[in-house]
Short mmCIF file of C-alpha atoms in Angstrom, two decimals:
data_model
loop_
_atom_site.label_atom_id
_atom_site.label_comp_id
_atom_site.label_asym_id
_atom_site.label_seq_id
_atom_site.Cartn_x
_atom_site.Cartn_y
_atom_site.Cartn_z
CA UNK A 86 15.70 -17.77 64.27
CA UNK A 87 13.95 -14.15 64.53
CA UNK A 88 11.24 -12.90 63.38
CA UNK A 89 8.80 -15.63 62.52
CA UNK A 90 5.84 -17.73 64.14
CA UNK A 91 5.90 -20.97 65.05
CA UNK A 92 5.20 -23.78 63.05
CA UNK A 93 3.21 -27.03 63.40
CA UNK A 94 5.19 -30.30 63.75
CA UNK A 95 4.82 -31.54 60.41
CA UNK A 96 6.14 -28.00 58.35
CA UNK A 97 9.13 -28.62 61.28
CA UNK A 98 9.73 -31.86 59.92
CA UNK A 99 9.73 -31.15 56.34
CA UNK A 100 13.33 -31.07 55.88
CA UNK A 101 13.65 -34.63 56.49
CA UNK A 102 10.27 -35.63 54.22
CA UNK A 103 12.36 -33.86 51.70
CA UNK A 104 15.73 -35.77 52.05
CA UNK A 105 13.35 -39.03 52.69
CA UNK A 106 11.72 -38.32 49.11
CA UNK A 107 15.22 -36.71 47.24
CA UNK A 108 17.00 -39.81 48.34
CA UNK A 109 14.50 -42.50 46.91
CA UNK A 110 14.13 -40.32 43.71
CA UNK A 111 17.92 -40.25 42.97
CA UNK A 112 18.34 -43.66 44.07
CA UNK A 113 15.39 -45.67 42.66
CA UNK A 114 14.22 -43.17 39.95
CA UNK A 115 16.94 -41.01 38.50
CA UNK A 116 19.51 -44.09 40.01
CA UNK A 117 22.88 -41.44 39.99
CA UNK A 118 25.70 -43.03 41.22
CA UNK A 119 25.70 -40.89 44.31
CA UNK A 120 22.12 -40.47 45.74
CA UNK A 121 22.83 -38.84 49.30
CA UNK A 122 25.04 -35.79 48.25
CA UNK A 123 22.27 -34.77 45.30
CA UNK A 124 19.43 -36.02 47.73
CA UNK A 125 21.36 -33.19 50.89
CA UNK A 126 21.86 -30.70 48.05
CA UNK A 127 17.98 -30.24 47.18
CA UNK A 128 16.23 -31.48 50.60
CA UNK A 129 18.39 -28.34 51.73
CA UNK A 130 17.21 -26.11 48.88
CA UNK A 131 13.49 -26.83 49.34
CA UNK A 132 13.74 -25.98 52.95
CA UNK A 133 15.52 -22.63 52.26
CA UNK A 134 13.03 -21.88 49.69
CA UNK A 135 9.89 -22.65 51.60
CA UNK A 136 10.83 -19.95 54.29
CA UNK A 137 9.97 -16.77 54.14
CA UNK A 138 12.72 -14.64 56.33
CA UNK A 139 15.25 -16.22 54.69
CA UNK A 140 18.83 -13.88 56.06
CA UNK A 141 21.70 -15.29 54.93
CA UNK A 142 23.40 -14.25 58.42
CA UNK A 143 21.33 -17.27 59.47
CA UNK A 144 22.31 -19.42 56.91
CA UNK A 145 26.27 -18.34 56.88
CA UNK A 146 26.55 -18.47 61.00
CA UNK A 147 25.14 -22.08 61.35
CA UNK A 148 27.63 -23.65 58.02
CA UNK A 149 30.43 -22.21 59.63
CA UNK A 150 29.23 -24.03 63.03
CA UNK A 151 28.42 -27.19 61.20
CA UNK A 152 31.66 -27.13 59.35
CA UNK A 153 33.90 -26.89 61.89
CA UNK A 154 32.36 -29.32 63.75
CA UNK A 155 32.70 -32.02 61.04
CA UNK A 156 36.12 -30.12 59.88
CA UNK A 157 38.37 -32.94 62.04
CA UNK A 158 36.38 -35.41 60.75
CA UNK A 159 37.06 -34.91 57.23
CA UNK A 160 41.05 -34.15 58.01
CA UNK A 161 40.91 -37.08 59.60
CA UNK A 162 39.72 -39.26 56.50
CA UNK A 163 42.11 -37.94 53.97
CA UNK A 164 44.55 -39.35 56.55
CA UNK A 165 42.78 -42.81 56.56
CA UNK A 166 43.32 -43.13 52.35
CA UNK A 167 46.78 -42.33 52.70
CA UNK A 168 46.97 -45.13 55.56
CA UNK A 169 45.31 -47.72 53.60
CA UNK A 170 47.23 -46.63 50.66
CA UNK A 171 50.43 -46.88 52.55
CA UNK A 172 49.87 -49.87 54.29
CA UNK A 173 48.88 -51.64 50.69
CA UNK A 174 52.18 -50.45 48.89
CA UNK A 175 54.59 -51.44 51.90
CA UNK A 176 52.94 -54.93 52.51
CA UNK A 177 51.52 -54.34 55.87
CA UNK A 178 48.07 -55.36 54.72
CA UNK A 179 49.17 -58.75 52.97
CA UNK A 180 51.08 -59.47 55.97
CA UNK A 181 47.87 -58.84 58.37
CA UNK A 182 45.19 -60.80 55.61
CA UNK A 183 47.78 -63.18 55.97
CA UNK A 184 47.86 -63.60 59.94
CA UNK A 185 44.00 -63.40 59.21
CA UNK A 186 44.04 -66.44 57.38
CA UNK A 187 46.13 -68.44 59.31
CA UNK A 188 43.94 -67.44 62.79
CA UNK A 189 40.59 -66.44 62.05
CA UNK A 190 38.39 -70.05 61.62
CA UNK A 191 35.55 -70.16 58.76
CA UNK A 192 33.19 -71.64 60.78
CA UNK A 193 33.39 -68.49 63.37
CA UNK A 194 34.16 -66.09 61.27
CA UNK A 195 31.46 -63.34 61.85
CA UNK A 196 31.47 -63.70 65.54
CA UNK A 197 35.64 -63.30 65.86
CA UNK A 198 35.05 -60.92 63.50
CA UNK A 199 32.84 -58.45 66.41
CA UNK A 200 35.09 -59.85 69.17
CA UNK A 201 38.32 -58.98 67.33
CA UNK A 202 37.18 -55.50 66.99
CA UNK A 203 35.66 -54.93 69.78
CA UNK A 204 39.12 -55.70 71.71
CA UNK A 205 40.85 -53.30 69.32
CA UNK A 206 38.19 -51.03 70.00
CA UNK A 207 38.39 -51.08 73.50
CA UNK A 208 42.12 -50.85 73.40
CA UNK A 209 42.71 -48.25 71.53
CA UNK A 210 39.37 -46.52 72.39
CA UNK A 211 38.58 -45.39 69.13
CA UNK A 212 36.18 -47.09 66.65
CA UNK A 213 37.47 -45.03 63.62
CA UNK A 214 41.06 -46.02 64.14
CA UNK A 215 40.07 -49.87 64.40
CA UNK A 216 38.01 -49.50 61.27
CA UNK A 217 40.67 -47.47 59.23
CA UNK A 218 43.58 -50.09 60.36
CA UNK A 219 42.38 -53.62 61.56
CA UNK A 220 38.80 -53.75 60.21
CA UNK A 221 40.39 -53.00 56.74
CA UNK A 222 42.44 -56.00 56.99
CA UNK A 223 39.46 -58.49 58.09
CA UNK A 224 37.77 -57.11 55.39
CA UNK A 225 40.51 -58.42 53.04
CA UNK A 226 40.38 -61.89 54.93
CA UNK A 227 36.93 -62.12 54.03
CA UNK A 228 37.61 -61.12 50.38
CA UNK A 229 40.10 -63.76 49.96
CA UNK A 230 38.08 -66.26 51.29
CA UNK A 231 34.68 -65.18 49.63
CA UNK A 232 32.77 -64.53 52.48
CA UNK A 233 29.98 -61.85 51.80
CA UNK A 234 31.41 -58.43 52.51
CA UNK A 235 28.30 -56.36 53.49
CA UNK A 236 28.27 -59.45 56.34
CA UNK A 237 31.49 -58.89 57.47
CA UNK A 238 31.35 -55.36 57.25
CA UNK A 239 28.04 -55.02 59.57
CA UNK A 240 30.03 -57.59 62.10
CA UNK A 241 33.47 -55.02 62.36
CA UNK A 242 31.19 -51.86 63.06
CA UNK A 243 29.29 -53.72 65.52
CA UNK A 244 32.16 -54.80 67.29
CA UNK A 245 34.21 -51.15 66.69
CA UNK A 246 31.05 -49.81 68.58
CA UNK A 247 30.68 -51.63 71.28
CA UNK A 248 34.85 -51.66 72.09
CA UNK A 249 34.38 -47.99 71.44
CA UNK A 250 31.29 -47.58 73.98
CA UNK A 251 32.72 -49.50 76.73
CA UNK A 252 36.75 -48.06 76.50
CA UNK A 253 37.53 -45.40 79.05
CA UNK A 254 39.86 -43.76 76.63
CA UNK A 255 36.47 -43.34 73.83
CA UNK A 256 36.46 -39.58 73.16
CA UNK A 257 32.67 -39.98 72.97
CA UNK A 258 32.68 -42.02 75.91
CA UNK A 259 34.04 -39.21 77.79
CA UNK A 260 32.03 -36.28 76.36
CA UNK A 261 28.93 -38.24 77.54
CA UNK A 262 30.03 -38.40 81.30
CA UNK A 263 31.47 -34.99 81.33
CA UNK A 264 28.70 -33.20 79.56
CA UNK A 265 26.57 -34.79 82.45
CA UNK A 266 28.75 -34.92 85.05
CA UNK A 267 29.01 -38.72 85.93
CA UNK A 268 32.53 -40.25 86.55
CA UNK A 269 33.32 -42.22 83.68
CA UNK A 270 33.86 -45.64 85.14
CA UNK A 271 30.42 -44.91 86.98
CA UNK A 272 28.98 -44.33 83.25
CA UNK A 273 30.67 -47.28 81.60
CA UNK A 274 29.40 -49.64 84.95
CA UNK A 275 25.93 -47.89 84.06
CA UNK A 276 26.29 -49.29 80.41
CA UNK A 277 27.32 -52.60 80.89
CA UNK A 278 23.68 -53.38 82.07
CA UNK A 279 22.22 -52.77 78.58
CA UNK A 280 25.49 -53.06 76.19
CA UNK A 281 26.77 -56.19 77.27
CA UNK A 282 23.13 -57.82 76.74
CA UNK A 283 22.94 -56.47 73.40
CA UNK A 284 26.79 -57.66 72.03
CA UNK A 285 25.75 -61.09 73.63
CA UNK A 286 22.53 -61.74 71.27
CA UNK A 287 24.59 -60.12 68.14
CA UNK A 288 27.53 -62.70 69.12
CA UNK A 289 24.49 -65.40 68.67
CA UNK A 290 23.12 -63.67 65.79
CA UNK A 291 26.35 -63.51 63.58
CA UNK A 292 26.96 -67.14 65.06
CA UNK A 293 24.17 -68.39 63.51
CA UNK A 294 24.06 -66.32 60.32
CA UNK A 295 27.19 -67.44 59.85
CA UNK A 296 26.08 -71.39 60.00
CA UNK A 297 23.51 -70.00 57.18
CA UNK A 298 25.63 -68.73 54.83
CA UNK A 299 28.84 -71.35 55.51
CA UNK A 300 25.43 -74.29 54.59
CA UNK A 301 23.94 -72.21 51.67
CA UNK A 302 27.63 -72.30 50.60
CA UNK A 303 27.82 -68.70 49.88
CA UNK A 304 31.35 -69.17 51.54
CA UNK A 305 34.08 -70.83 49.22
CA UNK A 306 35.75 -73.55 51.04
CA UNK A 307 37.40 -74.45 47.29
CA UNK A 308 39.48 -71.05 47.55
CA UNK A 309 40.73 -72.22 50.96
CA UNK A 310 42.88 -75.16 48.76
CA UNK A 311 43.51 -72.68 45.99
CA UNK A 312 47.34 -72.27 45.11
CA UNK A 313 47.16 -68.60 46.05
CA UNK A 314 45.89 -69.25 49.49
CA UNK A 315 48.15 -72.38 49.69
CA UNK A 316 50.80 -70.18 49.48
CA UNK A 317 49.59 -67.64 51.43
CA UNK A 318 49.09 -69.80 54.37
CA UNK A 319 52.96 -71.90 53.93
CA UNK A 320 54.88 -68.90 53.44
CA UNK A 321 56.31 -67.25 57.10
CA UNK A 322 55.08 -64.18 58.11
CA UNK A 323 56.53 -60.87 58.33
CA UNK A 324 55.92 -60.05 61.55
CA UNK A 325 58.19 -56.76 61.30
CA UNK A 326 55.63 -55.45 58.79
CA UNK A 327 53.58 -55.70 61.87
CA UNK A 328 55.44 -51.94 63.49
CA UNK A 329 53.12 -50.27 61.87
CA UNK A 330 50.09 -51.57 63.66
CA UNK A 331 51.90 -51.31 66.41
CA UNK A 332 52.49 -47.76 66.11
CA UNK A 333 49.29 -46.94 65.31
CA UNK A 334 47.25 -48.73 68.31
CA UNK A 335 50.30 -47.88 70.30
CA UNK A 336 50.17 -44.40 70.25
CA UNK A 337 46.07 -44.70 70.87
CA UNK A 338 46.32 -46.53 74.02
CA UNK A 339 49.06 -43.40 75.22
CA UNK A 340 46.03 -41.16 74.38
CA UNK A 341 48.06 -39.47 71.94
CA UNK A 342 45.18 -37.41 68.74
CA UNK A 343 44.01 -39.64 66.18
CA UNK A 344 45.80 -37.81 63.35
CA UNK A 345 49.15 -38.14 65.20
CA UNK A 346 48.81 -41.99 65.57
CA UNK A 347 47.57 -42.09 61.89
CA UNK A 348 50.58 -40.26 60.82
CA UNK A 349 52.43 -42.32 62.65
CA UNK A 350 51.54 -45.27 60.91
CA UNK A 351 51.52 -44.06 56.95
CA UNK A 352 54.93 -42.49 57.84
CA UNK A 353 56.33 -45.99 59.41
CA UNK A 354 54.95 -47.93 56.53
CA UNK A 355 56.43 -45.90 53.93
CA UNK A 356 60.36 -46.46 55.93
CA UNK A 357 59.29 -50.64 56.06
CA UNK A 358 57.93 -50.65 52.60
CA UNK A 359 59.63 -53.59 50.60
CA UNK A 360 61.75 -51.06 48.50
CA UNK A 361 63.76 -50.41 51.63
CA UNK A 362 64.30 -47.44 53.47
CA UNK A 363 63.60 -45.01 50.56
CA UNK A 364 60.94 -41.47 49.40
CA UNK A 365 60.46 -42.08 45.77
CA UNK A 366 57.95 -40.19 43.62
CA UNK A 367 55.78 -43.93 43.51
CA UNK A 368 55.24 -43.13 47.16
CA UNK A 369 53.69 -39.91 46.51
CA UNK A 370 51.97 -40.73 43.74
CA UNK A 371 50.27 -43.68 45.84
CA UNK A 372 49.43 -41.62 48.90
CA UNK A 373 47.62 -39.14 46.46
CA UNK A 374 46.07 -41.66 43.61
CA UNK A 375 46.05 -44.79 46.00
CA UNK A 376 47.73 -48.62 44.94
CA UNK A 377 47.18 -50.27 42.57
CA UNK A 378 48.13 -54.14 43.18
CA UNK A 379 49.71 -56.77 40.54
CA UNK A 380 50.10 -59.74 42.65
CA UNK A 381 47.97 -62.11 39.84
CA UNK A 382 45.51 -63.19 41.72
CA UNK A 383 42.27 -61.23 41.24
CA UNK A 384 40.43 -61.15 44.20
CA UNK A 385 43.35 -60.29 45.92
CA UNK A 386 44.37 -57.62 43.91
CA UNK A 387 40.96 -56.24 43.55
CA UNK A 388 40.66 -55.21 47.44
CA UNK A 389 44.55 -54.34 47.81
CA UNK A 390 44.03 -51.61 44.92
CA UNK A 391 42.51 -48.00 46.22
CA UNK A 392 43.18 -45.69 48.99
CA UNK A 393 45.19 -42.66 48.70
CA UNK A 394 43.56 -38.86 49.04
CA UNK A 395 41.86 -39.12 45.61
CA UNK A 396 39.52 -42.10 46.84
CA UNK A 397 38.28 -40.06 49.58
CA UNK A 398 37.28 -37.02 48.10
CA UNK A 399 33.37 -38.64 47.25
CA UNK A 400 32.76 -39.19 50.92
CA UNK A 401 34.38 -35.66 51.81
CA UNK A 402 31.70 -33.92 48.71
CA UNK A 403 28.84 -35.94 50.98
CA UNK A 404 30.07 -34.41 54.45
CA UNK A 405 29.83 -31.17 52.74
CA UNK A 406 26.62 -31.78 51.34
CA UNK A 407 25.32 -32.31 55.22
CA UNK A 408 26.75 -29.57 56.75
CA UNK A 409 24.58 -27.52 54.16
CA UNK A 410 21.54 -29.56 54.86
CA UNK A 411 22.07 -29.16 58.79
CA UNK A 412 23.17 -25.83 58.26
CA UNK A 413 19.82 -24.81 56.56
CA UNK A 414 17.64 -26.97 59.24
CA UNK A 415 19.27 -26.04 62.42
CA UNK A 416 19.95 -21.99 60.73
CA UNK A 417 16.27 -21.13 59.97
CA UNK A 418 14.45 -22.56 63.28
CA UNK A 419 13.54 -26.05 61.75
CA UNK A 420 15.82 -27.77 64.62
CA UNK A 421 14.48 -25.30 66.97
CA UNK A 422 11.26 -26.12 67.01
CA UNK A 423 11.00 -29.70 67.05
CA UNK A 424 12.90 -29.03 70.10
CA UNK A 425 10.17 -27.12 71.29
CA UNK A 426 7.66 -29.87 70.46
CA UNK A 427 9.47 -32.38 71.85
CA UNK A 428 9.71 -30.72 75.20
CA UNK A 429 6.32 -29.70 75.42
CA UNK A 430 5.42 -33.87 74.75
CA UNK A 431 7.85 -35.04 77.94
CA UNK A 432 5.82 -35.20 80.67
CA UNK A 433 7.95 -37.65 83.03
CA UNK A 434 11.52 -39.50 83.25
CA UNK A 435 10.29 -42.04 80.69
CA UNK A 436 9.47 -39.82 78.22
CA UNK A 437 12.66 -37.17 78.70
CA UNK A 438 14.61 -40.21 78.49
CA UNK A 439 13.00 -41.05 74.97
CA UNK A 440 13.23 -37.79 74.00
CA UNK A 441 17.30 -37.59 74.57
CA UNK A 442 17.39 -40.91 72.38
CA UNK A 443 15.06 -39.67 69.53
CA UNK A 444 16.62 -36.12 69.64
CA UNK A 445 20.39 -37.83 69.60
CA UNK A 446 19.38 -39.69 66.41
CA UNK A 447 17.82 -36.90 65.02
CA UNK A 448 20.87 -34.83 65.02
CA UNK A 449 22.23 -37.44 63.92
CA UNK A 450 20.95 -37.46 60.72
CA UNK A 451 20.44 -33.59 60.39
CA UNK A 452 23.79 -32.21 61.74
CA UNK A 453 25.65 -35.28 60.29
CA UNK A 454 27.72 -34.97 63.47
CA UNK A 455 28.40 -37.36 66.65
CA UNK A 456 29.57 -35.03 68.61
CA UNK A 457 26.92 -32.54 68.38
CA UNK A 458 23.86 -35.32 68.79
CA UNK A 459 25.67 -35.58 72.42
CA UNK A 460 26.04 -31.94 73.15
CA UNK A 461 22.55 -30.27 72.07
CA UNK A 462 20.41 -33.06 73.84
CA UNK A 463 22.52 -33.09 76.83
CA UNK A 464 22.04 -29.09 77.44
CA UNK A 465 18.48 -29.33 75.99
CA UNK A 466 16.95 -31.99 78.58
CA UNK A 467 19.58 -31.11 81.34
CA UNK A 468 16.52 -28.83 82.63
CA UNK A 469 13.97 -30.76 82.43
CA UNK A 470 15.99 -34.02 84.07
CA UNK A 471 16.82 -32.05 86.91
CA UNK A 472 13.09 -30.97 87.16
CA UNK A 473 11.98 -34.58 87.30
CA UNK A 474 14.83 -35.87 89.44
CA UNK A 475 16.06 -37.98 86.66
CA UNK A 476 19.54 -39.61 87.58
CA UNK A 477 22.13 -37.76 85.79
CA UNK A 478 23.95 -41.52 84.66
CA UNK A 479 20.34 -42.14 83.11
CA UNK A 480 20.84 -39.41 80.83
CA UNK A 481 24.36 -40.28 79.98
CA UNK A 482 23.38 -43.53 79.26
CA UNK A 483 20.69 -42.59 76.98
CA UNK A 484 22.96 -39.81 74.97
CA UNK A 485 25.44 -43.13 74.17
CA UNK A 486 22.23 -45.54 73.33
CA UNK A 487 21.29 -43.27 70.56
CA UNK A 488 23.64 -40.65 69.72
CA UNK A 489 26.94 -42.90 69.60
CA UNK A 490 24.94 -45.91 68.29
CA UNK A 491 23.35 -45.21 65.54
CA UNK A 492 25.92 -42.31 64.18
CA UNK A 493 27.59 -45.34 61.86
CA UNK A 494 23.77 -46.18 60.40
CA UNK A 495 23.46 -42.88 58.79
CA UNK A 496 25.25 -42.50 55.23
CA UNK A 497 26.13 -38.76 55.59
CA UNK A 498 27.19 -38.59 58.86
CA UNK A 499 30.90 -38.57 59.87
CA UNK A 500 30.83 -41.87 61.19
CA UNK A 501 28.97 -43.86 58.46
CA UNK A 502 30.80 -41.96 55.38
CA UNK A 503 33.93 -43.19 57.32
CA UNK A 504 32.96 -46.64 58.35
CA UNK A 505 31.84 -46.65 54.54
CA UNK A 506 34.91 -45.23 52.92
CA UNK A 507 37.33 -48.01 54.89
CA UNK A 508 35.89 -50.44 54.90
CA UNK A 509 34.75 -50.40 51.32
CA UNK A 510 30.66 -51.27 51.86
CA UNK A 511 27.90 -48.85 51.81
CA UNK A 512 26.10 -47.81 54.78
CA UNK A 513 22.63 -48.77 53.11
CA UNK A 514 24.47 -52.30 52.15
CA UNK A 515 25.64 -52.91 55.56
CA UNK A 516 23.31 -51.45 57.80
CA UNK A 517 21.18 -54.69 58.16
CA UNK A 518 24.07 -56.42 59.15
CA UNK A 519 25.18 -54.28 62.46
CA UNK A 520 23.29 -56.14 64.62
CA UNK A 521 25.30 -54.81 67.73
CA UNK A 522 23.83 -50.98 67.01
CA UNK A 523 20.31 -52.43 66.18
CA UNK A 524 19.45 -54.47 68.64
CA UNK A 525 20.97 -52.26 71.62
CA UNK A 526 18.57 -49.45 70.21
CA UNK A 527 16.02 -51.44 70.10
CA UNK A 528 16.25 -52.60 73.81
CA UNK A 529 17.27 -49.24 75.03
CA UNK A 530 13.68 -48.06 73.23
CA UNK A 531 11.69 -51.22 74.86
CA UNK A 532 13.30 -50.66 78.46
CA UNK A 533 12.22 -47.29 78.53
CA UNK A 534 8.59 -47.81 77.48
CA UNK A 535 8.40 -51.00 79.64
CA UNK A 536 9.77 -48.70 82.66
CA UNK A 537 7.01 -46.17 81.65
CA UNK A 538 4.29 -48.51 81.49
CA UNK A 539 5.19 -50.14 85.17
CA UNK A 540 5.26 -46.32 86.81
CA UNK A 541 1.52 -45.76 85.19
CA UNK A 542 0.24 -48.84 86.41
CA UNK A 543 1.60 -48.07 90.02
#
């Protein structure tokens, strides 16, 4: 932005005192039902207000950036409600709660919960498809058998992130190592060092958080004999139901766009639905409204009910409310200089590697966009890296330890209002849970300062 002088730090950070302030108003005060689109809406007024060259040029050219960055994104969800939608009305997600059931163990369930995942993950190289397809069907498993949801929840993204991290098909995976210039199985060797360390202690956590809840009896080993589940677990599975998956992770692994393999599997599920091979106006009507399930037994009828375009449209209004917030951050210099400020703080490799981290998450948050928290650090720093002889699969490694990680722990970003939306658990409900994405942060933060604290003492 033009025209104007340079801030101090804390007027640069205002924006995000704002949204810290909105979002604990509307949540704890006001208590709306949705805090972080109201809490985006005024944090972004206030900031536009408090400026005094305030163009709209500025305002209009950074949206339309914004928005089209998060544009797929929200395409891409409307596509996920009419998948879970579809796969609810044609019985492919009975059939895979069912498989859960007869597979998944009670007394491992968090921990083949992350693994499960993570294969899928890994596989396919997309968390978002894993989430939108499999992770909706553990979470049904753990419906049916009562085991908290926010738990399970926090255990799928974990696992969806660290597949996703590690797959050399992750669209992420690759934007890191070509934004940087590493080859990518060079990257992903460079990762293992930290990511495998972190998915190891979150294995034990969920191991033994599961023990805690199974022994607090939180967990109801009474539904397990329950006629509904007795049935569940006698009857034979449909394992043609199954095509659908197939499809889907299928046409992932053959690299083929996420809204193809998507389509793919809502269009495959509507010819295998249990009405035969037929288009009826119910099918519409449930790809637009969502399902709505009369099987008799609550609990299972309660999470087989929703999806469809309609269901979606809350987490698209958040999106929307982002791009505006990021739009009037990033649009009228805010971004800018605590870019600025940040530079001028990096004096060596230590700190430019922080600063890539802290700058990945902050984008995160402001720009409500994965994609972006890779790009702008990687062509802010690359300067400065090259300045200080900083390895180039340092930087790549750092972009991933912050600005893939903790993209799912942000409510208005992309990849929490998805993670959110399909899986059917708030970020703020789940977030403690994700101990993959916490405790690699946290070790990605400590190696860096315990690296910076051996060079001074050299």
């Amino acid at each position: 932005m033009q025209g104007e002088k340079s801030h101090s730090i804390f007027f640069s950070l205002s924006p995000l005192i704002y949204l810290i302030l909105s979002i604990l108003f509307f949540r704890f005060l006001w208590e709306v039902n949705y805090p972080h689109p109201a809490a985006l809406l005024v944090a972004g007024i206030l900031s536009f207000l408090q400026r005094r060259n305030r163009k709209i040029v500025f305002l209009k050219s950074s949206f339309r950036k914004n928005f089209v960055s998060v544009l797929p994104a929200m395409e891409i969800l409307f596509f996920v409600g009419m998948l879970i939608a579809s796969w609810a009305y044609s019985g492919v997600l009975s059939t895979m709660i069912q498989i859960g059931i007869l597979f998944l163990q009670p007394d491992y369930f968090l921990p083949s919960l992350a693994i499960v995942s993570a294969m899928a993950a890994m596989v396919s190289g997309s968390s978002w498809t894993t989430a939108g397809t499999l992770g909706v069907a553990l979470m049904g498993v753990a419906e049916v058998i009562s085991f908290p949801q926010t738990m399970a929840a926090g255990a799928i993204v974990s696992g969806c992130y660290f597949g996703d991290k590690l797959s050399p098909l992750s669209d992420t995976t690759n934007l890191a190592s070509s934004l940087t210039h590493v080859p990518i199985w060079k990257h992903i060797r460079h990762m293992l060092k930290t990511t495998c360390i972190s998915f190891g202690i979150a294995i034990l956590g969920f191991y033994f958080l599961n023990l805690y809840v199974w022994d607090l009896g939180q967990t109801s080993n009474v539904s397990l004999e329950n006629g509904f589940l007795s049935s569940v677990t006698s009857s034979s599975v449909s394992w043609f139901k199954l095509i659908p998956v197939v499809l889907v992770f299928g046409s992932s692994v053959l690299k083929m766009h996420i809204r193809v393999s998507l389509l793919l599997g809502i269009v495959s599920a509507i010819l295998f639905n249990s009405n035969g091979f037929e288009f009826s106006f119910e099918i519409w009507e449930t790809l637009v409204f969502g399902f709505e399930s009369n099987s008799g037994n609550e609990v299972f009828d309660r999470f087989l009910s929703g999806g469809g375009i309609v269901a979606i449209l809350p987490t698209e209004i958040l999106i929307l409310a982002a791009v505006w917030f990021g739009a009037v951050v990033e649009g009228y210099g805010y971004l800018n200089e605590i870019l600025i400020q940040i530079k001028v703080w990096a004096k060596d490799k230590w700190d430019i590697l922080l600063s890539t981290m802290g700058t990945s998450f902050l984008l995160n948050m402001v720009t409500a966009d994965q994609y972006l928290s890779l790009v702008i650090p990687a062509r802010a720093f690359r300067s400065l890296a090259e300045e200080k002889g900083i390895p180039e699969k340092d930087i790549s490694r750092s972009l991933e330890d912050s600005g893939t990680i903790t993209s799912p722990l942000i409510p208005w970003n992309s990849c929490g209002a998805f993670m959110s939306t399909s899986l059917g658990v708030s970020v703020v409900s789940f977030l403690p849970f994700v101990f993959f994405n916490l405790i690699h942060v946290v070790l990605a933060v400590l190696l860096l300062l315990v690296a910076k604290n051996k060079s001074k003492s050299s």
